[in-house]
XYZ file of C-alpha atoms in Angstrom:
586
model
C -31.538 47.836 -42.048
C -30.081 48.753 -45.206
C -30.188 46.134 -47.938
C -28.178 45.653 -51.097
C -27.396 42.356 -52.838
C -23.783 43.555 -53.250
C -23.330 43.022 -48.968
C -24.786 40.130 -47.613
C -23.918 38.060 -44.146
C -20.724 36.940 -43.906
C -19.806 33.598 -45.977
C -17.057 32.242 -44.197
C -15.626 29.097 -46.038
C -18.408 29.526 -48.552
C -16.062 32.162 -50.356
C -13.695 29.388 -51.241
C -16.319 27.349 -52.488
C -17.489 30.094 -54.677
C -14.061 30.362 -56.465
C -14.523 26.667 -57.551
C -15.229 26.405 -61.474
C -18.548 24.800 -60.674
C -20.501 27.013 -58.644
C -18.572 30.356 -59.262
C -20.930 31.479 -61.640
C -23.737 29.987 -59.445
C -26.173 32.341 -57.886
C -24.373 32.700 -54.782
C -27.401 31.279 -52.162
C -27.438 27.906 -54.885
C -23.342 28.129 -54.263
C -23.677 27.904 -50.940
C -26.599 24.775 -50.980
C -24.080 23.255 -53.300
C -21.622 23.366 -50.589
C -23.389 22.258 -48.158
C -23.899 19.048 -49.877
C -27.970 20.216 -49.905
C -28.011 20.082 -54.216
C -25.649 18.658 -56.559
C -23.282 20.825 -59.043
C -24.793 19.236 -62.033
C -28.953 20.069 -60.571
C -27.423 23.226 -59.804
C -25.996 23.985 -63.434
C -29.311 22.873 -64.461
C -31.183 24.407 -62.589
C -29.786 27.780 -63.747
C -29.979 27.026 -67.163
C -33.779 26.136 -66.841
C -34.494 28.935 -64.560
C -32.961 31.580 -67.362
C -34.582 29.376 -69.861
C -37.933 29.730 -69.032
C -37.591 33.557 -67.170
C -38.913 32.301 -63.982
C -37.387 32.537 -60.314
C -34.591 30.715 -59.197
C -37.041 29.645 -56.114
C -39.556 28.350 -58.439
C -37.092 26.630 -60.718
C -35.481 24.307 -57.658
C -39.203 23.820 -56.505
C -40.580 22.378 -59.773
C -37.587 20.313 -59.835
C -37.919 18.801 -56.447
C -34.402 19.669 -55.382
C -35.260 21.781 -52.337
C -37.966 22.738 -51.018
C -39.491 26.516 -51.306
C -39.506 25.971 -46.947
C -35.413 25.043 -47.017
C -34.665 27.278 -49.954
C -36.408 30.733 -48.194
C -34.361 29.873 -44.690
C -31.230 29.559 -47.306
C -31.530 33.163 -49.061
C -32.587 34.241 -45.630
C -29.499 33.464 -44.075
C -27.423 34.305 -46.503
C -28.204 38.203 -46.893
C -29.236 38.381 -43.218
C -32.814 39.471 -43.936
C -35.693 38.460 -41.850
C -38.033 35.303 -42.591
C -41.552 35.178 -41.978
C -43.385 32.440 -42.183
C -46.950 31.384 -43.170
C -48.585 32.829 -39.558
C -46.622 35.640 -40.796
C -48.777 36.593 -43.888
C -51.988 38.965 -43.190
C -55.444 37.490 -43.337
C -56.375 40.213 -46.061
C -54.128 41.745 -48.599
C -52.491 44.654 -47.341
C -52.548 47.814 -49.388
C -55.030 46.803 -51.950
C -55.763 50.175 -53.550
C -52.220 50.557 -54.536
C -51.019 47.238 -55.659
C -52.902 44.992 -58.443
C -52.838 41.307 -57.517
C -51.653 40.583 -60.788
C -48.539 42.250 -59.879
C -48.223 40.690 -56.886
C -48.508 37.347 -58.370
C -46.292 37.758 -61.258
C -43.873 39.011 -59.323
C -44.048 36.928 -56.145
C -44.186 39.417 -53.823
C -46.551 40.649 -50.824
C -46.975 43.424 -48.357
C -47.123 41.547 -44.890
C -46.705 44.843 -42.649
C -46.823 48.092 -43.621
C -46.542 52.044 -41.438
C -47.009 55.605 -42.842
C -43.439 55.512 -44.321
C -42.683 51.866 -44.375
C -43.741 48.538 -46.175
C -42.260 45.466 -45.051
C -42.625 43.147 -48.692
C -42.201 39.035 -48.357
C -40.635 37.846 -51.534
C -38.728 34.213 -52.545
C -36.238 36.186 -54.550
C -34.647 39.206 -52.942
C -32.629 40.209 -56.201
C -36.189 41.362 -57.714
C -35.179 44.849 -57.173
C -37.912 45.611 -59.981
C -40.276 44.894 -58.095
C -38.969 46.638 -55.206
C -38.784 49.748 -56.771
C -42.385 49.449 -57.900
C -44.003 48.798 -54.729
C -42.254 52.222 -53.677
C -43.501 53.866 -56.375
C -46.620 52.459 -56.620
C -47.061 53.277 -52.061
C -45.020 56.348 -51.720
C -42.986 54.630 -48.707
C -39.792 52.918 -48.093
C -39.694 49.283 -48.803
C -37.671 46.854 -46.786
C -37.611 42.848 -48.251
C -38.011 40.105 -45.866
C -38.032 36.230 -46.799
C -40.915 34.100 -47.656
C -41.234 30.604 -49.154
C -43.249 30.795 -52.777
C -44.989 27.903 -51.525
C -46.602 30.501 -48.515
C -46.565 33.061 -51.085
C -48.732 31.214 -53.521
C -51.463 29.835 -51.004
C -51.780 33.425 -49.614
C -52.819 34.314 -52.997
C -55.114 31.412 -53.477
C -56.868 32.348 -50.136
C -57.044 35.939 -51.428
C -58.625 35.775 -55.167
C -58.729 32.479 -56.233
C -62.291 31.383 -54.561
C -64.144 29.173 -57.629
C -61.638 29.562 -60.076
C -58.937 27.566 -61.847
C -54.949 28.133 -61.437
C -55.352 27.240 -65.148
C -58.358 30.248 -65.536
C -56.055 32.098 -63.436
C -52.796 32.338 -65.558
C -55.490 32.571 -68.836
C -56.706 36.185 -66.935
C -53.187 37.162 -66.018
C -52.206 37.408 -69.799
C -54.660 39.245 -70.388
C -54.329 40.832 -74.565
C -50.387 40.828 -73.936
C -50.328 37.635 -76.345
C -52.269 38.808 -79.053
C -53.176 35.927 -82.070
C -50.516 34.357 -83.423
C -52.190 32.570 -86.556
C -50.059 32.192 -89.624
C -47.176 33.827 -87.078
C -43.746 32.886 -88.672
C -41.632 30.761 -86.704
C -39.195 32.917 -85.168
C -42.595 35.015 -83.853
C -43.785 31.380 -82.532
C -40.366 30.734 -80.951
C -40.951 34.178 -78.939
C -44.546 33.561 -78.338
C -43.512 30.049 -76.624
C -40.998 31.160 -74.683
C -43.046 34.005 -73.092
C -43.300 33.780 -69.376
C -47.523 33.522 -69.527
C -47.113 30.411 -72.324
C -44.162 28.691 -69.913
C -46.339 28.774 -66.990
C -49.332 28.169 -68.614
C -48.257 25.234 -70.267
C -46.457 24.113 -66.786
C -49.707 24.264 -65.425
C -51.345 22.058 -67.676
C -48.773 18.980 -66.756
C -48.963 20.215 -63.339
C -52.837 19.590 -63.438
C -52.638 16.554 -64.968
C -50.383 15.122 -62.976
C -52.634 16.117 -59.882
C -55.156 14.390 -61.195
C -53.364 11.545 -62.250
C -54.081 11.888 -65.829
C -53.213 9.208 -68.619
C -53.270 12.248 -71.393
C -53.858 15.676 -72.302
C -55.814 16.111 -74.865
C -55.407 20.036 -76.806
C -57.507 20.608 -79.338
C -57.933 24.300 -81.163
C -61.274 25.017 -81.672
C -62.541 28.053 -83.538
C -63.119 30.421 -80.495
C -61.292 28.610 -77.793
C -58.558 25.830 -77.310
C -60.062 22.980 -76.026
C -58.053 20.797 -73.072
C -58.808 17.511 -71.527
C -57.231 14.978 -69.103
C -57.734 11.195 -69.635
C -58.314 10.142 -65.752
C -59.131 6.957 -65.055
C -59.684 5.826 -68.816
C -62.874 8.820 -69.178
C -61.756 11.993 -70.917
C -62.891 14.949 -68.522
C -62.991 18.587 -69.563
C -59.782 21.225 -67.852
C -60.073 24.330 -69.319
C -60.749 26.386 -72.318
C -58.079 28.955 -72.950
C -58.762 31.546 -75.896
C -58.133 30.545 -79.537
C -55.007 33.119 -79.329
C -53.277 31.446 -77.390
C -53.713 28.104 -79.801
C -50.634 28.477 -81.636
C -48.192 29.595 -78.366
C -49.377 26.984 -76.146
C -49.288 24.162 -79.236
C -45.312 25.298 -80.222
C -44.395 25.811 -76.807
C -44.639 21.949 -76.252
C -43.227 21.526 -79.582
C -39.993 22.670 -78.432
C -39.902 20.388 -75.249
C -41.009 17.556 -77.384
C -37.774 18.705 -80.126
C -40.448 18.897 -82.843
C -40.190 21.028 -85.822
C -42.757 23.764 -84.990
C -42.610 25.244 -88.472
C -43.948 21.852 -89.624
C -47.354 22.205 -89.731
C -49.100 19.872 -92.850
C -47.639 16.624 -91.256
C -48.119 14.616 -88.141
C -45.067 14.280 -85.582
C -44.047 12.165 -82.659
C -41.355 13.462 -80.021
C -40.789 12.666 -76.276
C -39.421 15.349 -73.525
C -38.403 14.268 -70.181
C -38.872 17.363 -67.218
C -39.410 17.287 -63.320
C -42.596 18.441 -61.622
C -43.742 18.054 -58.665
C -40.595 16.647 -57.416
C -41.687 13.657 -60.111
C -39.725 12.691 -63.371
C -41.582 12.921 -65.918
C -41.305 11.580 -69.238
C -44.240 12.216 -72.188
C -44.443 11.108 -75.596
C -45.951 13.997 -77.782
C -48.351 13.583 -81.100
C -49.312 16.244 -83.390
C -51.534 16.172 -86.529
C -53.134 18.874 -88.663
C -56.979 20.151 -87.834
C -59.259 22.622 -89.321
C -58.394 25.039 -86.573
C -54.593 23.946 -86.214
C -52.494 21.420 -84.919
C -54.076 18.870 -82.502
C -51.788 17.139 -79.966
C -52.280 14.662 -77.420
C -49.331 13.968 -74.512
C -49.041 10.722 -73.158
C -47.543 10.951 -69.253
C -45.538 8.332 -67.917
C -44.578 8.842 -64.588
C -41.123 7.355 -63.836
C -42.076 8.352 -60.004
C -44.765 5.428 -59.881
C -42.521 2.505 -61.357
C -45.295 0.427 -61.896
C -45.977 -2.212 -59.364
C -45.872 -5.972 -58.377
C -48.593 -8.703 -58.684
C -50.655 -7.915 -55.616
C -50.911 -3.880 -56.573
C -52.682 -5.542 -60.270
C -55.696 -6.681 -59.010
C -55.514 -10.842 -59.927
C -57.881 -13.245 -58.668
C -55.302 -15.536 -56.087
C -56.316 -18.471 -58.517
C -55.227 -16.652 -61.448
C -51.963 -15.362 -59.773
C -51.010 -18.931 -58.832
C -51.296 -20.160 -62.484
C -49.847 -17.255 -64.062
C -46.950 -17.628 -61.716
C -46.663 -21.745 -62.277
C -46.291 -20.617 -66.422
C -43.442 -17.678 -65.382
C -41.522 -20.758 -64.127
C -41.371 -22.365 -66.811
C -37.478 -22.463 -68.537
C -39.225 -21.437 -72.031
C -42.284 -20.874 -73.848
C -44.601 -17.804 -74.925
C -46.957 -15.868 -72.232
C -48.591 -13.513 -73.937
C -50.764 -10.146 -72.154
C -54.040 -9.031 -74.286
C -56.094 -6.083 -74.499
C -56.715 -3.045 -75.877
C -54.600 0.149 -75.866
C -54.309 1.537 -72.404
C -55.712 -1.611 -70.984
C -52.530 -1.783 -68.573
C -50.312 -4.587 -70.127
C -47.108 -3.232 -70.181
C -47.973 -2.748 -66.417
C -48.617 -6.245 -65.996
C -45.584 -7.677 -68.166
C -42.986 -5.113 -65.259
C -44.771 -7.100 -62.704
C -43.727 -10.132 -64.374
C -40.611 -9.179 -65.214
C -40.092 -8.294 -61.195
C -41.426 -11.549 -60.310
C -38.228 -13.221 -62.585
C -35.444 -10.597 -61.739
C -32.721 -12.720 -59.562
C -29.231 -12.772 -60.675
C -29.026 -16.143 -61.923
C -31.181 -15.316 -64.899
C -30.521 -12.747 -67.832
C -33.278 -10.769 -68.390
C -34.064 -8.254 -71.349
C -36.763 -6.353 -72.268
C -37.471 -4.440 -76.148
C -39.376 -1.502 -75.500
C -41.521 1.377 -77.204
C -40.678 3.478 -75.072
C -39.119 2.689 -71.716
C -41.896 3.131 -69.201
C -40.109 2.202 -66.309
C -36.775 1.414 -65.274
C -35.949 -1.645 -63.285
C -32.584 -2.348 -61.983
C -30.949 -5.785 -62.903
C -32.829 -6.033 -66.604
C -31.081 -4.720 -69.791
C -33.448 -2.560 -71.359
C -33.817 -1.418 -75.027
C -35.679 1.299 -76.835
C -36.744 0.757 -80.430
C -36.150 3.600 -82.921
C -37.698 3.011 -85.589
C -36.346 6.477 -87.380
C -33.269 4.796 -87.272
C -34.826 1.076 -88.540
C -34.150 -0.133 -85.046
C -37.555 -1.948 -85.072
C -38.438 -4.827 -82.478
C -37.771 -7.735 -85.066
C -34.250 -6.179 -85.761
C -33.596 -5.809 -82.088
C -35.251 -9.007 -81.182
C -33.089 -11.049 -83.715
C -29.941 -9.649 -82.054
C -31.012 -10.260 -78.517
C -31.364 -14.061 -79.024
C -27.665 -13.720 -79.684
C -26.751 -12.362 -75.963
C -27.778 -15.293 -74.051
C -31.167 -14.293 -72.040
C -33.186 -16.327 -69.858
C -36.173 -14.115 -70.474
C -37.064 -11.461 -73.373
C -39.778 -9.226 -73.078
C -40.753 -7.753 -76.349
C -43.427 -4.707 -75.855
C -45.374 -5.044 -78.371
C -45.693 -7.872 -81.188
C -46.952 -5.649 -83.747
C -46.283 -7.162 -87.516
C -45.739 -10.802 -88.809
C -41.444 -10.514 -88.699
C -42.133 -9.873 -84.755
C -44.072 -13.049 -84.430
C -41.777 -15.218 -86.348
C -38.934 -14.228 -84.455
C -40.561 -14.099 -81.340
C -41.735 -17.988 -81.829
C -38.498 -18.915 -82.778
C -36.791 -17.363 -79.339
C -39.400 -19.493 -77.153
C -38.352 -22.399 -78.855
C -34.758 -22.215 -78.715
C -35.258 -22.332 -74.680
C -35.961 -18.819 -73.596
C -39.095 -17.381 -71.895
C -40.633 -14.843 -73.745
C -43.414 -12.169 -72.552
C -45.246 -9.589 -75.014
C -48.340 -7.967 -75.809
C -50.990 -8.453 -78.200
C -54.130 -6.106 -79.189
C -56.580 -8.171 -79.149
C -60.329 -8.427 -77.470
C -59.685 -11.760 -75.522
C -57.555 -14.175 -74.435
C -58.530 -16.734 -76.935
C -58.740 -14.070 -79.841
C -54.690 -13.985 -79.368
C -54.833 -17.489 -81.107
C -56.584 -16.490 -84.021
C -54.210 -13.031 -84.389
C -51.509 -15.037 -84.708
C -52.179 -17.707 -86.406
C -53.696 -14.885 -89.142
C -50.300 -13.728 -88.742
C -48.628 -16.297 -90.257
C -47.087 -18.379 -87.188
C -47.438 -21.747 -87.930
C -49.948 -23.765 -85.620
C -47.550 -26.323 -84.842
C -44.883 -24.037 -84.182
C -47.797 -21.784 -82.298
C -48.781 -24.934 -80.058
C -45.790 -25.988 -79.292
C -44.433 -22.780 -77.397
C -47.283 -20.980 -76.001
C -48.014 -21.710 -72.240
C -50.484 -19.066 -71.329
C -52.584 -15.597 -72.495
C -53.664 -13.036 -70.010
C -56.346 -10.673 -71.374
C -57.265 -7.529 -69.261
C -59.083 -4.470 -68.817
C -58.838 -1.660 -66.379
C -61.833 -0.656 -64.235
C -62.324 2.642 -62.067
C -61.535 1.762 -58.240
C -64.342 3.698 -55.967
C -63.127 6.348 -53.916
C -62.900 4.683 -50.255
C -63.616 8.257 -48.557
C -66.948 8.867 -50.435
C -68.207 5.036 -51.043
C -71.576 3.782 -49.719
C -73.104 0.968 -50.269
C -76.797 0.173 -51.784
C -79.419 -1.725 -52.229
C -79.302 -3.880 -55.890
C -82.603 -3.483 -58.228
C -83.688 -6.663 -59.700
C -81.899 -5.399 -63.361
C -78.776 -5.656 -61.776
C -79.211 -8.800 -59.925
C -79.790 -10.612 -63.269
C -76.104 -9.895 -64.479
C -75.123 -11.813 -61.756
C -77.404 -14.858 -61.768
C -77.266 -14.706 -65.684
C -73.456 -15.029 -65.390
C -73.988 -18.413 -62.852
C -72.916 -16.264 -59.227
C -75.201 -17.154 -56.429
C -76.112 -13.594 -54.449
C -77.755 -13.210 -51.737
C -81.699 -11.458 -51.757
C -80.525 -8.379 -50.037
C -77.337 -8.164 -52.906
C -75.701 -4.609 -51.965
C -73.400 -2.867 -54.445
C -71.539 0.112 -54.064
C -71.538 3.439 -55.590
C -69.195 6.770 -54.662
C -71.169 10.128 -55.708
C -67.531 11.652 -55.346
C -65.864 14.266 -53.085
C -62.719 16.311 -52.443
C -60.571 13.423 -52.029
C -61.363 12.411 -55.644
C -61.807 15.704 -57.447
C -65.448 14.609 -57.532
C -64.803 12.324 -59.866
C -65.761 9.267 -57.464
C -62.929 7.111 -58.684
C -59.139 7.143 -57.461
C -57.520 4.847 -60.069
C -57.795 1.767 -61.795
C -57.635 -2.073 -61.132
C -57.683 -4.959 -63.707
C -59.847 -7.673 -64.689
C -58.716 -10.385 -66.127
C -59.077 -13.860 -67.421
C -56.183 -16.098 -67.760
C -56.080 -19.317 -70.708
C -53.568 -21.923 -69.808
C -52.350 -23.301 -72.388
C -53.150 -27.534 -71.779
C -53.234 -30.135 -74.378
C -56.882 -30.006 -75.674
C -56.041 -25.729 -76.019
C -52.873 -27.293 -77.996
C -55.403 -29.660 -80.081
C -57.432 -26.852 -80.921
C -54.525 -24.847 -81.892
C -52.930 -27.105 -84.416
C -57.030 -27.829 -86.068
C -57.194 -23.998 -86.547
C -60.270 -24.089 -84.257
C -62.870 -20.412 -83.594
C -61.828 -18.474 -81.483
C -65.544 -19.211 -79.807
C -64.596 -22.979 -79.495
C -61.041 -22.426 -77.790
C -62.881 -19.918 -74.928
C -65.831 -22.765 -74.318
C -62.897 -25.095 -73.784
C -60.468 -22.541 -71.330
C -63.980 -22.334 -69.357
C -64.806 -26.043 -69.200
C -60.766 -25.868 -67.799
C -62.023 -23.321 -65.109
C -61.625 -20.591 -66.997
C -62.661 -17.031 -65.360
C -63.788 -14.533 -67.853
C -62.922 -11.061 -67.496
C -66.677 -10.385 -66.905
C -67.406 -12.000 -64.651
C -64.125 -11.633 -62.634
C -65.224 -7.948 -62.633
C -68.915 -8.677 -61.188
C -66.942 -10.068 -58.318
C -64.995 -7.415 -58.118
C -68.002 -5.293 -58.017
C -69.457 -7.340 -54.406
C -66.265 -6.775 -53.356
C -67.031 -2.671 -53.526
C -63.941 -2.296 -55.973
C -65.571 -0.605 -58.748
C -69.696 -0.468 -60.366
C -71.191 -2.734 -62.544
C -71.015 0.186 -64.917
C -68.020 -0.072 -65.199
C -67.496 -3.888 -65.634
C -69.991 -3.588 -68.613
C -68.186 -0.738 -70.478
C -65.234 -2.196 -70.695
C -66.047 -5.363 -71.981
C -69.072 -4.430 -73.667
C -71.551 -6.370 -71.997
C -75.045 -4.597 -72.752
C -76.127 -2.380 -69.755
């Protein structure tokens, strides 16, 4: 058949729809989704902007962003010029016409031969209206070429079956740059600009979140070396190693997230913060961005918050059914201070949403004062400090006492004005929930009190402190159990826990399920002070922090240690890892 963009199938009522301010100057296939009530006007807008933005496909633009998928959206285009579709059975084993056709042409232009004749090539792309890369394939074969339909999704695991045995998609995009990015050091900023907005950089860059977000990465750490730029994903609190593109590509890479951040990329000398908010993997993402100057050039390290995972409830934490009950009898309580301790990125803010689900029923007022918003529950008023604008959390937590609130979480109690304030609110009858960096639960007495809370004031309002730590959780599909060796037996009788002679621990050597890593996330340990009347005693005496813990154990205390050796016979995580993170000797 003859094709041509300019004569496609017949539209029926869709040529209405296309006359319709909001999707006339739609791509017409996206027109007709819109119409069909498959994508919103507004995702479709911005889907074209991003698409032009970033010079990718229009396929791989409503992919990213989780609005179709590349299955629905190839049957769309396929339908709506009247070409053929051919699906994943479709594709040849081995690429077809290899002599004539590099694969990185075939992959930067998402295209494939899946039949070809003397005369004829039959070429499976996502986006028909690549008539480049029609006219290349001709050139490059000598012989007619007639489109058909395939989803990117096929597309891309045909080429990952084809050339991408023991290598990287990260390695991948590195090699299909190639020298077209030459080294941009010292570049001027409207030469960084270009360099970031390059196709290679986008994707590139894309790939890294992707990645990360695969492997369910806390950060990305990018770090400019002097012959490479060094990347790394925080998974499951370790830092492990994800690539090593070419020092180059340093500045494009580093300015390129810049601009999604809405940092000033000719700023250089000084550190920044931003945040940038995109889709992948059908996900909302949100990241905070930090910059600061290196010998080599900027560092930066992303922090990913998933909006996808919205945290969780008490059962998805981890707690000890003891401590749950007595955190839960101190949550009911119609005022008072509960405070969560730990270090950063021991999971607090975590634990506070699960509190904060636990209160949320309409006949309370909840409101939380945040740095940033993590998560977003329904039925809570939720602020973000901004502290460029002096919107701090004492500012904002003097005005919140003001709206009536059953319960205020503040995020983080961070300076001496927070505290005072924060005191004052769980004395004039609200419940109040924050965070404190501190080692233990009983060390949040002494932080306090050092900040210049008064201990009577300090006694009078605090009910409980939960201090925590995250652990790795074994991999269930690779865990196996093992015999203990006396060393490790003597944490546990040391610590007062009665094993049995033939004590069996667990271990997980890793696999494909867990990217060999041999952990799939992270649980808390966690030992919980209630606040009684010799803790109160203790408080308003300016006791050690030693002598409060001796007395919150004599109360039946569990220490985070040893809550985690149990959690180690239970085959949740190692004793490793119970002794790194609270820095018991191993």
């Amino acid at each position: 058949m003859a094709y041509t963009l300019e004569q496609p199938a017949a539209r029926g009522a869709g040529t209405t729809a296309l006359e319709d301010p909001r999707t006339r100057q739609l791509d017409p296939v996206l027109a007709r989704l819109v119409l069909a009530g498959r994508i919103s006007a507004d995702a479709a807008v911005r889907a074209t902007a991003m698409a032009q933005e970033q010079r990718q496909s229009l396929a791989a633009t409503v992919a990213s962003l989780g609005l179709i998928t590349s299955q629905d959206w190839a049957e769309a285009v396929a339908r709506h010029y009247d070409i053929e579709l051919v699906t994943a059975e479709d594709l040849p084993r081995e690429p077809l016409l290899a002599d004539a056709i590099s694969p990185r042409f075939l992959r930067n232009a998402g295209v494939l031969p899946v039949r070809a004749t003397a005369d004829t090539v039959w070429l499976a792309m996502s986006d028909p209206g690549n008539t480049y890369a029609i006219r290349a394939v001709a050139i490059a074969t000598q012989r007619n070429v007639v489109p058909v339909i395939a989803a990117l999704e096929d597309l891309q695991k045909a080429y990952a079956r084809y050339w991408d045995a023991g290598q990287s998609a990260l390695q991948r995009i590195v090699d299909d740059i190639g020298e077209d990015l030459g080294s941009d050091a010292g570049a001027d900023v409207e030469h960084l600009i270009g360099a970031a907005q390059e196709a290679p950089v986008v994707r590139l860059v894309n790939q890294l979140l992707t990645d990360a977000l695969r492997l369910h990465a806390s950060d990305i750490h990018i770090e400019p070396a002097r012959e490479h730029l060094r990347v790394r994903y925080r998974v499951h609190g370790r830092l492990r190693e994800a690539g090593a593109p070419p020092a180059r590509l340093s500045a494009a890479v580093i300015s390129r997230i810049k601009i999604l951040a809405k940092l000033d990329i000719a700023e250089r000398r000084l550190p920044q913060d931003g945040r940038a908010r995109l889709t992948l993997l059908g996900r909302r993402i949100d990241l905070r961005v930090a910059t600061a100057p290196s010998v080599h050039g900027e560092s930066l390290v992303i922090r990913i918050l998933d909006q996808s995972a919205q945290g969780g409830d008490f059962p998805d934490l981890g707690l000890d059914p003891a401590v749950e009950a007595r955190l839960k009898r101190v949550l009911a309580a119609p005022h008072g201070m509960l405070l969560v301790t730990g270090p950063t990125g021991s999971g607090k803010t975590t634990t506070l949403y699960a509190a904060l689900r636990h209160l949320n029923k309409t006949s309370d007022k909840l409101i939380s004062i945040e740095d940033p918003i993590e998560y977003q529950i329904d039925g809570i008023t939720q602020i973000q400090v901004r502290p460029e604008i002096d919107l701090d959390f004492a500012r904002v937590l003097r005005s919140v006492v003001r709206h009536d609130p059953d319960v205020v979480m503040v995020g983080e109690t961070r300076d001496p004005e927070t505290a005072e304030i924060a005191v004052h609110a769980a004395l004039t009858g609200h419940l109040l929930l924050t965070t404190l960096h501190t080692n233990s639960a009983a060390g949040a007495v002494a932080r306090l009190l050092d900040m210049g809370v008064e201990p009577y004031l300090l006694a009078s309002v605090l009910r409980g402190i939960l201090g925590q730590r995250l652990v790795g959780v074994l991999c269930p599909s690779c865990k196996r159990p093992r015999s203990a060796t006396a060393h490790e037996r003597a944490f546990f009788t040391a610590a007062g826990i009665e094993v049995p002679e033939d004590l069996r621990l667990f271990e997980a050597p890793g696999c494909e399920a867990c990217e060999n890593v041999g952990f799939v996330g992270r649980q808390g340990i966690f030992e919980f002070l209630e606040v009684d009347e010799p803790i109160r005693e203790l408080i308003r005496s300016r006791a050690s922090t030693q002598a409060v813990a001796q007395t919150a154990m004599k109360a039946g205390m569990r220490t985070m240690y040893v809550d985690g050796l149990y959690k180690c016979l239970a085959g949740i995580t190692t004793l490793d890892e119970v002794c790194s993170v609270t820095s018991e000797d191993w």
